[in-house]
Each structure stands twice: as C-alpha cells, then as structure tokens.
Amino acid sequence: MTYSPITIREVTLHRMVMRLKDPFTTSFGTFQDREFFVIEMEDETGAIGFGESVAFLSPWYSEETVESNKHIMEQFLIPLLLESPINHPDEVSKRFESIRRNHMAKSALEGAVWDLYAKRKANPLYKELGGSKQQIEVGISIGIQPTPKELAQVVEGFVNEGYKRIKVKIKPGADYEMLKEVRRHFPDILLMADANSAYTLKDINLLKKLDELDLMMIEQPLAYDDIIDHSKLQTELVTPICLDESIHSLEDARKAVELGSCKIINIKIGRVGGITESKKIHDYCAQQGIPVWCGGMLESGIGRAHNIALTTLPQFVMPGDTAGSSRYWEKDIIQPEVIVENGLIHVPNKPGIGYEVNRQVLEQYRVDKIVRSNKNILA
Ligand SMILES: O=C(O)CCC(=O)C1=CC=C[C@@H](O)[C@@H]1C(=O)O
Ligand SMILES: [Mg+2]
C-alpha cells in the first residue's frame, strides 16, 4: 500500500480547564483544577489527530508548565512541524532534536501526529505501535489522605471496584502507618507507594521498614534528578524501586538500569518526549527483563487513549495508572468514556486513538484557542 506523507494544514491548541471531582494531594501539595492543552491537528485531506499536553500549571512535578508548553509549541515546535511533510511519526522527535528537553510540549504534538497517521491508514493506533493486547490491566493512584483510617476506606472503594493494583502517595509523616493500615485490611492486594522524591538517604531506616509491608514497589523515593543515591538505596532494600521523575529518555533508562538504580520503570509518554521514545524505552526494558508500566498525569480522555494504546505493548506487564474517565471527571471530553470493569480496559479497535472527541464538552471546558495555519499550503 502506498502512503503519502502528511502535510499539516492547521494546528489548534485548545486551552482547557477541567475540575477534578476531588482534590489530589501529593508530597508537593494539593490541587483540583487541571489545566492543559488539547492539540488538534488537521492534514491536507481534512483528517484530524489529537494530542494532549500533560504539564501542570506550576512546575512541581517537572520544570514544564502549561505556559511553557504553549510558548515552546507556538514559537518553536509547530513551525518545525509545518516546515515540510512528515513520512512517519518517528520522524517528529528527530525534527524536534534541536530543541532541548521540553518533553511534554514535544509529546503533545507528536501524539497528535501518531493519531493522525493511524487514522489516515484507518488502523487503530495500538496496532501501529505493534501492540496486540485486547484488554489492559489497570490500577489506581490515591492521593495522600488525612488519616490511615480514611485511606483504608478509600482503598476499600477501589478494591471493590476491581482495580488490579493500589498505589498510595506518601510523604514523610504520612507513610509507614498509612501503608500498614492498608496492608492490615488488605493482606493480599498488589500495593505500592509513590513518594514523588520526598525522601533522602538520611531516611534509610524508614524506607527499610517499608520492606515489612510486602510492597510491589516504591516509586521515586529520592530526588527527581537522581540515579546515584537510588542505586545505593536499592542495594539496601528488598522492595523494588521504580523510577518515574528521573527517567526522561532511553539513555536515562539505560544508565539507571546499568547502575542498578531501579528494578521497574514507570513510562509516562509526556515525561519522555513522546510515544516513539516510550517505545524505545519499552524495547530496551524488554531486552533487559525490566518490567514497565504506564504512568498517568491526571489526563483527560485524549491522553488516556494514548496511554491505553501504548500499554498494549508486551513489556507493560504491570497494571498502570490509567483509571477510568469517571475516576477524575464528571464528564470526559471523549466518547465513549474510558470504562474500567474488574480492573480491565477493553482496547478500542477504531482507527487512531479509538475514541471520538466530544466537541460539545471540549468547548464547554475550553478557556482559550490558538490556531496556527500552514502558510505553505493553500487553505
Ligand atoms: O491517575 C493518574 O493519572 C496518576 C496520578 C499520579 O499518580 C501522578 C500524577 C502526576 C504527578 C504525580 O503526582 C503522580 C505520579 O508521580 O505518578
Ligand atoms: Mg510517580
């Protein structure tokens, strides 16, 4: 089958504000309004692809923000995309190479190109990525709760809903006792903790105590830019360390694995700069026997759909953070919404990301719109 290169006619950045059903608390603080960009990309045939920028309003998880994403996309990345036609989405990260970091901005646009590419071929995105799972196993991420008892109640709700793995956010002062209470009530669940870099090696005794609780893993216990101290910590712990914030690329993954800084990697498409880089990390981890799972960034349905497609790859052997739409949203911007049944999401077999964007809901939550047309082609 011949396939003509994609010429992008127009890129629209929809600036969105969606209120989470409940406030989300991590070791960095609490927030409830999720602000982000939906990327809409139209090609010369009128086909449309969607992407999502996952940076937060303030730079607490990484250095990127909603504003920095806007600046980098508008001023640098979109002009590079419009320069010439694109043969394959794998070319996008190459084209962005002259721009350092800003992975979430890059990934948002690359995600829209992947969707567009798959739609032009009338093929589901997951098949284009080489995935084959028809359903994926998912877990849930629970923000820090006021007391161990309240946490255990929240966990109970999600266990009853069937989620396959429970992740609990921790920070100093809200860690061992919290997890112990959960473990006491649920001796057999797959339980893990995410510290979002809230500890240092000085906390080694507390971190070693967590070994008592038979955790599946502890995610990013130490600094967001560290792999050295994590490697020291891993030699002292039975519990596997999973890295999130420290891994931005295949190179980071390789170095962390070679140093023994982690035994598991959380792949977030936005953090590593896109689906192409995510696949490279996945393939490397498969060779090395390192399990991976797909992290979440409190995405709308569009980002969720990309995560689902990626998770169909074989080395995603652990349940990820891609919960159902109704976990966070009163009304998601896709239809059908992402549904979790018994901890499973059925992978849609429609072209591209496999879900339709609900224009009415998109407009309801949209606070701004930026349109960039390709001056090189006639409208
Ligand atoms: O449900 C999700 O989308 C996962 C939420 C989640 O755990 C996180 C989202 C964003 C930053 C962090 O707080 C955290 C993570 O580190 O994985
Ligand atoms: Mg994390």
XYZ file of C-alpha atoms and ligand atoms in Angstrom:
397
model
C 0.000 0.000 0.000
C 1.424 3.387 -0.925
C 1.287 6.006 1.736
C 1.711 9.708 1.025
C 3.484 11.945 3.547
C 1.381 14.006 5.949
C 1.185 17.720 5.215
C -0.195 19.517 8.241
C -2.691 22.191 7.257
C -3.512 23.560 10.707
C -2.709 23.076 14.379
C -5.192 24.227 17.024
C -4.270 24.479 20.695
C -7.394 24.251 22.849
C -6.608 25.529 26.321
C -8.730 23.607 28.807
C -9.622 23.834 32.481
C -11.299 20.769 33.965
C -12.131 20.436 37.641
C -11.189 17.115 39.261
C -14.037 15.511 41.202
C -11.849 15.523 44.327
C -8.678 17.430 45.224
C -5.479 15.419 44.557
C -2.725 15.583 47.212
C 0.887 14.525 46.683
C 4.083 15.270 48.609
C 4.176 18.600 46.692
C 0.742 19.845 47.722
C -2.908 19.757 46.705
C -4.705 20.835 43.549
C -8.119 20.438 41.965
C -8.203 22.351 38.677
C -6.486 20.581 35.801
C -5.360 22.999 33.126
C -3.824 21.637 29.904
C -3.853 21.848 26.107
C -5.688 19.606 23.694
C -3.833 19.579 20.382
C -5.950 19.269 17.253
C -4.012 18.670 14.039
C -5.578 18.699 10.575
C -3.842 17.412 7.469
C -4.262 18.266 3.781
C -7.037 15.647 3.422
C -9.088 17.009 6.331
C -8.175 14.103 8.645
C -7.716 15.133 12.284
C -5.409 13.849 15.017
C -5.497 14.696 18.717
C -2.818 15.010 21.384
C -2.694 16.306 24.959
C -0.049 18.286 26.836
C 0.308 16.914 30.358
C 2.356 19.643 32.073
C 0.770 21.110 35.192
C 0.018 24.762 35.917
C 3.017 25.041 38.220
C 6.385 23.244 37.884
C 6.140 20.887 40.873
C 6.348 17.561 39.064
C 8.783 18.702 36.370
C 10.125 22.049 35.147
C 7.461 22.307 32.417
C 4.208 24.217 32.862
C 1.072 24.907 30.816
C 2.566 28.289 29.864
C 5.975 26.888 28.963
C 4.260 24.256 26.795
C 2.356 26.995 24.985
C 5.488 29.061 24.415
C 7.590 26.146 23.154
C 4.845 24.729 20.919
C 3.942 28.079 19.367
C 7.375 29.551 18.938
C 9.495 26.527 18.119
C 7.817 23.155 17.661
C 4.820 23.964 15.452
C 6.996 25.911 12.960
C 9.290 22.854 12.745
C 6.321 20.564 12.091
C 4.930 22.832 9.365
C 8.282 23.141 7.576
C 7.830 20.047 5.411
C 5.649 16.903 5.122
C 6.092 14.038 7.599
C 6.541 10.464 6.357
C 6.210 8.733 9.703
C 5.574 9.854 13.323
C 9.032 8.523 14.294
C 10.464 11.489 12.370
C 8.866 14.006 14.720
C 11.274 13.531 17.627
C 14.207 13.836 15.161
C 12.762 17.065 13.862
C 12.496 18.411 17.422
C 16.088 17.421 18.268
C 17.404 20.985 18.031
C 15.130 21.953 20.929
C 16.415 20.766 24.307
C 14.085 18.950 26.737
C 10.514 20.378 26.895
C 9.371 16.782 26.532
C 5.722 17.358 27.412
C 5.376 20.032 24.728
C 7.033 17.742 22.164
C 4.985 14.748 23.194
C 1.677 16.621 22.897
C 2.332 17.387 19.231
C 3.908 14.014 18.474
C 0.828 12.303 19.954
C -1.428 14.198 17.540
C 0.799 13.138 14.614
C 0.571 9.482 15.719
C -3.229 9.680 15.891
C -3.399 11.385 12.510
C -1.044 8.845 10.948
C -3.053 5.895 12.255
C -6.350 7.486 11.146
C -5.040 8.061 7.622
C -4.222 4.370 7.478
C -7.615 3.556 9.038
C -5.749 1.486 11.624
C -6.009 1.588 15.433
C -3.052 3.406 16.986
C -2.179 0.438 19.180
C -1.670 -1.737 16.104
C 0.562 0.898 14.533
C 2.662 0.756 17.701
C 2.967 -3.011 17.446
C 0.673 -3.759 20.390
C -1.653 -6.710 20.483
C -3.454 -6.834 23.845
C -7.235 -6.610 23.531
C -7.577 -5.545 27.134
C -5.203 -3.981 29.630
C -4.971 -4.301 33.402
C -5.139 -1.080 35.362
C -4.551 0.148 38.881
C -5.408 3.341 40.716
C -3.347 6.157 42.217
C -4.629 7.525 45.529
C -3.577 10.938 46.840
C -2.466 11.461 50.447
C -5.430 11.101 52.824
C -5.812 12.783 56.236
C -5.621 9.572 58.334
C -4.761 5.874 57.911
C -8.396 5.002 58.586
C -9.699 7.304 55.863
C -7.061 5.941 53.477
C -8.158 2.367 54.183
C -11.753 3.380 53.397
C -10.761 4.968 50.092
C -8.703 1.883 49.219
C -11.656 -0.351 50.019
C -13.818 1.500 47.494
C -11.281 0.995 44.692
C -10.587 -2.631 45.639
C -14.328 -3.261 45.417
C -14.392 -1.592 42.001
C -11.860 -4.228 40.922
C -8.709 -2.157 40.337
C -5.784 -4.567 39.977
C -3.196 -2.576 41.917
C -3.396 0.153 44.537
C -0.859 2.978 44.557
C -0.720 5.226 47.591
C 1.043 8.587 47.665
C 3.353 9.003 50.638
C 5.458 11.734 52.219
C 7.402 11.994 55.496
C 4.882 11.712 58.328
C 2.290 10.042 56.096
C 3.998 6.804 55.106
C 4.574 3.701 57.231
C 1.456 3.942 59.405
C -0.720 4.757 56.407
C 0.523 1.785 54.391
C 0.452 -0.526 57.407
C -3.229 0.181 57.949
C -3.979 -0.588 54.309
C -1.957 -3.794 54.464
C -3.735 -4.847 57.679
C -7.130 -4.584 55.955
C -5.982 -5.995 52.625
C -3.219 -8.564 53.137
C -3.321 -9.825 49.545
C -3.683 -6.802 47.269
C -0.933 -5.543 44.970
C 0.059 -2.437 46.928
C 2.727 0.151 46.137
C 3.806 3.602 47.299
C 4.787 6.728 45.336
C 6.941 9.268 47.201
C 7.447 11.812 44.399
C 11.011 12.438 45.638
C 10.065 13.266 49.220
C 12.979 11.388 50.901
C 16.775 11.349 51.022
C 19.272 8.666 52.026
C 19.015 10.026 55.568
C 15.586 8.379 55.688
C 17.039 4.951 55.000
C 15.747 3.376 58.208
C 12.177 4.405 57.482
C 12.476 3.235 53.877
C 13.871 -0.136 55.013
C 10.941 -0.523 57.398
C 8.601 -0.385 54.410
C 10.065 -3.766 53.382
C 7.836 -5.282 56.102
C 4.733 -4.385 54.099
C 5.366 -6.532 51.034
C 5.018 -3.626 48.622
C 5.085 -4.342 44.926
C 7.473 -1.394 44.553
C 8.291 2.052 45.863
C 8.156 4.755 43.207
C 10.683 7.607 43.101
C 11.631 7.730 46.786
C 14.655 10.040 46.279
C 15.459 13.199 44.327
C 13.730 13.845 40.999
C 17.077 14.127 39.176
C 18.932 11.305 40.911
C 20.068 7.848 39.879
C 23.172 7.515 42.102
C 21.519 7.569 45.529
C 18.706 5.376 44.218
C 21.299 2.750 43.268
C 22.700 2.873 46.811
C 19.215 2.630 48.270
C 18.230 -0.301 46.044
C 21.092 -2.414 47.439
C 19.648 -1.864 50.939
C 16.011 -2.607 50.102
C 14.139 -5.789 49.316
C 11.279 -3.752 47.821
C 11.974 -2.947 44.152
C 12.484 0.725 43.338
C 10.537 2.090 40.370
C 11.766 5.301 38.759
C 9.395 7.951 37.443
C 10.740 11.547 37.589
C 14.387 10.502 36.975
C 13.754 8.898 33.565
C 13.423 11.244 30.585
C 14.828 9.126 27.771
C 16.143 5.762 26.669
C 19.612 6.958 27.720
C 18.380 7.727 31.244
C 16.745 4.303 31.408
C 19.927 2.578 30.265
C 22.067 4.382 32.835
C 19.608 3.709 35.670
C 19.365 0.016 34.789
C 23.153 -0.341 34.431
C 23.671 1.328 37.800
C 21.002 -0.802 39.473
C 19.043 2.327 40.466
C 15.691 0.647 39.821
C 14.148 -2.722 39.028
C 10.989 -1.314 37.411
C 10.285 1.735 35.205
C 7.156 3.858 35.032
C 6.859 5.126 31.447
C 4.942 8.378 31.037
C 4.653 9.397 27.404
C 4.832 13.126 28.211
C 7.834 12.851 30.526
C 9.971 11.044 27.932
C 9.008 13.233 24.960
C 6.523 11.040 23.151
C 5.376 7.634 22.006
C 8.460 6.980 19.860
C 10.803 7.385 22.855
C 8.392 5.417 25.068
C 8.619 2.523 22.622
C 12.415 2.665 22.678
C 12.440 2.505 26.486
C 9.907 -0.320 26.359
C 12.031 -2.320 23.899
C 15.192 -1.791 25.932
C 13.454 -2.863 29.150
C 12.092 -5.960 27.389
C 15.672 -6.917 26.426
C 16.892 -6.311 29.963
C 13.992 -8.069 31.695
C 12.871 -4.858 33.420
C 9.074 -4.710 33.882
C 7.411 -1.443 32.845
C 4.003 0.106 33.447
C 2.289 3.202 32.132
C 2.069 6.177 34.489
C -0.654 8.798 34.483
C -0.734 12.592 34.644
C -4.397 13.084 35.501
C -5.154 13.200 31.787
C -8.407 13.841 30.014
C -9.682 11.050 27.806
C -7.357 12.006 24.954
C -4.189 11.410 26.980
C -5.788 8.323 28.477
C -6.417 6.927 24.993
C -2.728 7.346 24.078
C -1.744 5.601 27.336
C -4.088 2.702 26.589
C -2.617 2.224 23.109
C 0.939 2.215 24.486
C 0.056 -0.231 27.258
C -0.878 -2.876 24.677
C 2.872 -3.459 24.112
C 4.074 -6.719 25.688
C 6.568 -5.465 28.307
C 3.788 -3.481 30.068
C 3.454 -6.423 32.418
C 2.230 -4.485 35.465
C -1.078 -2.622 35.862
C -0.674 1.102 35.093
C -2.273 4.288 36.441
C -4.788 4.727 33.605
C -8.023 4.704 35.593
C -11.482 5.141 34.074
C -12.691 8.608 32.994
C -15.144 8.764 35.885
C -12.322 8.484 38.444
C -11.479 12.154 37.844
C -14.145 13.712 35.608
C -17.842 14.435 35.847
C -17.843 14.388 32.049
C -14.842 13.437 29.929
C -14.122 15.029 26.545
C -14.180 11.711 24.675
C -16.960 9.347 23.750
C -17.359 6.665 24.729
C -15.585 7.456 28.001
C -12.831 5.152 29.262
C -14.530 2.416 31.250
C -12.849 0.115 33.741
C -14.558 -3.189 34.502
C -12.950 -5.506 37.034
C -9.693 -3.613 36.635
C -9.674 -4.077 32.859
C -9.995 -1.612 29.985
C -11.054 -3.037 26.630
C -8.818 -1.614 23.934
C -10.918 0.080 21.228
C -10.479 -1.191 17.671
C -11.435 2.025 15.880
C -8.868 3.984 13.819
C -6.342 6.186 15.635
C -6.753 6.629 19.394
C -10.066 4.798 19.099
C -12.308 7.334 20.858
C -14.205 10.309 19.408
C -13.686 13.781 20.839
C -16.935 15.205 22.178
C -16.848 18.718 20.689
C -19.604 19.991 22.916
C -17.781 19.033 26.110
C -14.455 20.228 24.677
C -15.940 23.669 24.108
C -17.602 23.692 27.499
C -14.226 23.373 29.268
C -12.194 25.432 26.800
C -10.901 28.803 28.017
C -8.774 29.800 25.005
C -7.977 28.700 21.472
C -4.849 29.324 19.391
C -4.814 28.452 15.689
C -1.662 28.115 13.576
C -2.196 27.570 9.844
C 0.391 26.326 7.414
C 1.265 29.294 5.192
C 2.973 26.944 2.740
C -0.264 25.380 1.529
C -3.477 26.908 0.305
C -6.351 26.567 2.762
O -4.128 8.724 37.888
C -3.163 9.293 37.388
O -3.232 9.925 36.313
C -1.864 9.196 38.114
C -1.718 10.283 39.055
C -0.374 10.257 39.716
O -0.120 9.376 40.499
C 0.565 11.287 39.418
C 0.305 12.256 38.517
C 1.165 13.345 38.393
C 2.201 13.536 39.246
C 2.277 12.717 40.440
O 1.509 13.243 41.454
C 1.816 11.300 40.169
C 2.957 10.446 39.773
O 4.068 10.809 40.155
O 2.837 9.388 39.156
Mg 5.098 8.957 40.230
